């Protein structure tokens, strides 16, 4: 009885080792696939952040131009009122 148990146990260990060799690469491929998805997602986020930074810079430039124009308008308005 013990001999049969030991034989079945050894067969089970051998089958487990073979299945482990088969399943491990599949799991690694799934991990690589998920990692690829995460890298793609992070690249997309990085691209969107760059676009936001670009738009923010353009808005800052426009705001500066508006402030300068407003200052010029105030200066011209003061000159006109002084000339009256």
PDB file of C-alpha atoms in Angstrom:
ATOM      1  CA  UNK A   1       0.000   0.000   0.000  1.00  0.00           C
ATOM      2  CA  UNK A   2       2.783   2.438   0.911  1.00  0.00           C
ATOM      3  CA  UNK A   3       4.637   1.533  -2.291  1.00  0.00           C
ATOM      4  CA  UNK A   4       1.571   2.389  -4.421  1.00  0.00           C
ATOM      5  CA  UNK A   5       1.150   5.653  -2.551  1.00  0.00           C
ATOM      6  CA  UNK A   6       4.796   6.583  -3.124  1.00  0.00           C
ATOM      7  CA  UNK A   7       4.528   5.673  -6.842  1.00  0.00           C
ATOM      8  CA  UNK A   8       1.355   7.785  -7.260  1.00  0.00           C
ATOM      9  CA  UNK A   9       3.010  10.616  -5.365  1.00  0.00           C
ATOM     10  CA  UNK A  10       6.099  10.481  -7.619  1.00  0.00           C
ATOM     11  CA  UNK A  11       3.892  10.356 -10.745  1.00  0.00           C
ATOM     12  CA  UNK A  12       1.944  13.334  -9.418  1.00  0.00           C
ATOM     13  CA  UNK A  13       5.153  15.270  -8.798  1.00  0.00           C
ATOM     14  CA  UNK A  14       6.407  14.486 -12.314  1.00  0.00           C
ATOM     15  CA  UNK A  15       3.074  15.525 -13.868  1.00  0.00           C
ATOM     16  CA  UNK A  16       3.100  18.696 -11.748  1.00  0.00           C
ATOM     17  CA  UNK A  17       6.604  19.554 -12.909  1.00  0.00           C
ATOM     18  CA  UNK A  18       5.605  19.042 -16.553  1.00  0.00           C
ATOM     19  CA  UNK A  19       2.485  21.173 -16.169  1.00  0.00           C
ATOM     20  CA  UNK A  20       4.503  23.840 -14.399  1.00  0.00           C
ATOM     21  CA  UNK A  21       6.857  23.943 -17.370  1.00  0.00           C
ATOM     22  CA  UNK A  22       3.902  24.293 -19.724  1.00  0.00           C
ATOM     23  CA  UNK A  23       1.920  26.848 -17.744  1.00  0.00           C
ATOM     24  CA  UNK A  24       4.780  29.102 -16.660  1.00  0.00           C
ATOM     25  CA  UNK A  25       5.525  30.455 -20.154  1.00  0.00           C
ATOM     26  CA  UNK A  26       1.806  31.088 -20.690  1.00  0.00           C
ATOM     27  CA  UNK A  27       1.616  33.084 -17.471  1.00  0.00           C
ATOM     28  CA  UNK A  28       4.767  35.010 -18.458  1.00  0.00           C
ATOM     29  CA  UNK A  29       3.220  35.849 -21.842  1.00  0.00           C
ATOM     30  CA  UNK A  30       0.072  37.129 -20.124  1.00  0.00           C
ATOM     31  CA  UNK A  31       2.226  39.263 -17.817  1.00  0.00           C
ATOM     32  CA  UNK A  32       4.108  40.679 -20.814  1.00  0.00           C
ATOM     33  CA  UNK A  33       0.787  41.407 -22.548  1.00  0.00           C
ATOM     34  CA  UNK A  34      -0.533  43.232 -19.473  1.00  0.00           C
ATOM     35  CA  UNK A  35       2.758  45.116 -19.121  1.00  0.00           C
ATOM     36  CA  UNK A  36       2.470  46.161 -22.773  1.00  0.00           C
ATOM     37  CA  UNK A  37      -1.045  47.455 -22.103  1.00  0.00           C
ATOM     38  CA  UNK A  38       0.159  49.436 -19.104  1.00  0.00           C
ATOM     39  CA  UNK A  39       3.087  50.903 -21.070  1.00  0.00           C
ATOM     40  CA  UNK A  40       0.724  51.894 -23.888  1.00  0.00           C
ATOM     41  CA  UNK A  41      -1.667  53.500 -21.410  1.00  0.00           C
ATOM     42  CA  UNK A  42       1.179  55.432 -19.748  1.00  0.00           C
ATOM     43  CA  UNK A  43       2.452  56.604 -23.148  1.00  0.00           C
ATOM     44  CA  UNK A  44      -1.057  57.856 -23.967  1.00  0.00           C
ATOM     45  CA  UNK A  45      -1.244  59.720 -20.652  1.00  0.00           C
ATOM     46  CA  UNK A  46       2.199  61.237 -21.276  1.00  0.00           C
ATOM     47  CA  UNK A  47       1.093  62.404 -24.712  1.00  0.00           C
ATOM     48  CA  UNK A  48      -2.044  63.998 -23.274  1.00  0.00           C
ATOM     49  CA  UNK A  49      -0.023  65.737 -20.555  1.00  0.00           C
ATOM     50  CA  UNK A  50       2.310  67.162 -23.222  1.00  0.00           C
ATOM     51  CA  UNK A  51      -0.698  68.508 -25.136  1.00  0.00           C
ATOM     52  CA  UNK A  52      -2.102  70.065 -21.964  1.00  0.00           C
ATOM     53  CA  UNK A  53       1.260  71.699 -21.220  1.00  0.00           C
ATOM     54  CA  UNK A  54       1.389  73.045 -24.775  1.00  0.00           C
ATOM     55  CA  UNK A  55      -2.124  74.490 -24.496  1.00  0.00           C
ATOM     56  CA  UNK A  56      -1.333  75.950 -21.081  1.00  0.00           C
ATOM     57  CA  UNK A  57       1.726  77.670 -22.526  1.00  0.00           C
ATOM     58  CA  UNK A  58      -0.351  79.065 -25.399  1.00  0.00           C
ATOM     59  CA  UNK A  59      -2.956  80.342 -22.936  1.00  0.00           C
ATOM     60  CA  UNK A  60      -0.230  82.006 -20.836  1.00  0.00           C
ATOM     61  CA  UNK A  61       1.161  83.688 -23.948  1.00  0.00           C
ATOM     62  CA  UNK A  62      -2.306  84.894 -24.957  1.00  0.00           C
ATOM     63  CA  UNK A  63      -2.999  86.156 -21.440  1.00  0.00           C
ATOM     64  CA  UNK A  64       0.259  88.086 -21.492  1.00  0.00           C
ATOM     65  CA  UNK A  65      -0.639  89.608 -24.862  1.00  0.00           C
ATOM     66  CA  UNK A  66      -4.082  90.586 -23.555  1.00  0.00           C
ATOM     67  CA  UNK A  67      -2.546  92.190 -20.469  1.00  0.00           C
ATOM     68  CA  UNK A  68      -0.132  94.135 -22.661  1.00  0.00           C
ATOM     69  CA  UNK A  69      -2.951  95.274 -24.944  1.00  0.00           C
ATOM     70  CA  UNK A  70      -5.040  96.281 -21.956  1.00  0.00           C
ATOM     71  CA  UNK A  71      -2.142  98.307 -20.599  1.00  0.00           C
ATOM     72  CA  UNK A  72      -1.715 100.002 -23.989  1.00  0.00           C
ATOM     73  CA  UNK A  73      -5.430 100.808 -24.132  1.00  0.00           C
ATOM     74  CA  UNK A  74      -5.279 102.319 -20.652  1.00  0.00           C
ATOM     75  CA  UNK A  75      -2.269 104.424 -21.665  1.00  0.00           C
ATOM     76  CA  UNK A  76      -3.997 105.684 -24.828  1.00  0.00           C
ATOM     77  CA  UNK A  77      -7.196 106.388 -22.878  1.00  0.00           C
ATOM     78  CA  UNK A  78      -5.230 108.484 -20.357  1.00  0.00           C
ATOM     79  CA  UNK A  79      -3.516 110.397 -23.176  1.00  0.00           C
ATOM     80  CA  UNK A  80      -6.819 111.104 -24.856  1.00  0.00           C
ATOM     81  CA  UNK A  81      -8.409 112.320 -21.625  1.00  0.00           C
ATOM     82  CA  UNK A  82      -5.390 114.553 -20.898  1.00  0.00           C
ATOM     83  CA  UNK A  83      -5.544 116.090 -24.385  1.00  0.00           C
ATOM     84  CA  UNK A  84      -9.149 117.188 -23.967  1.00  0.00           C
TER      85      UNK A  84
END
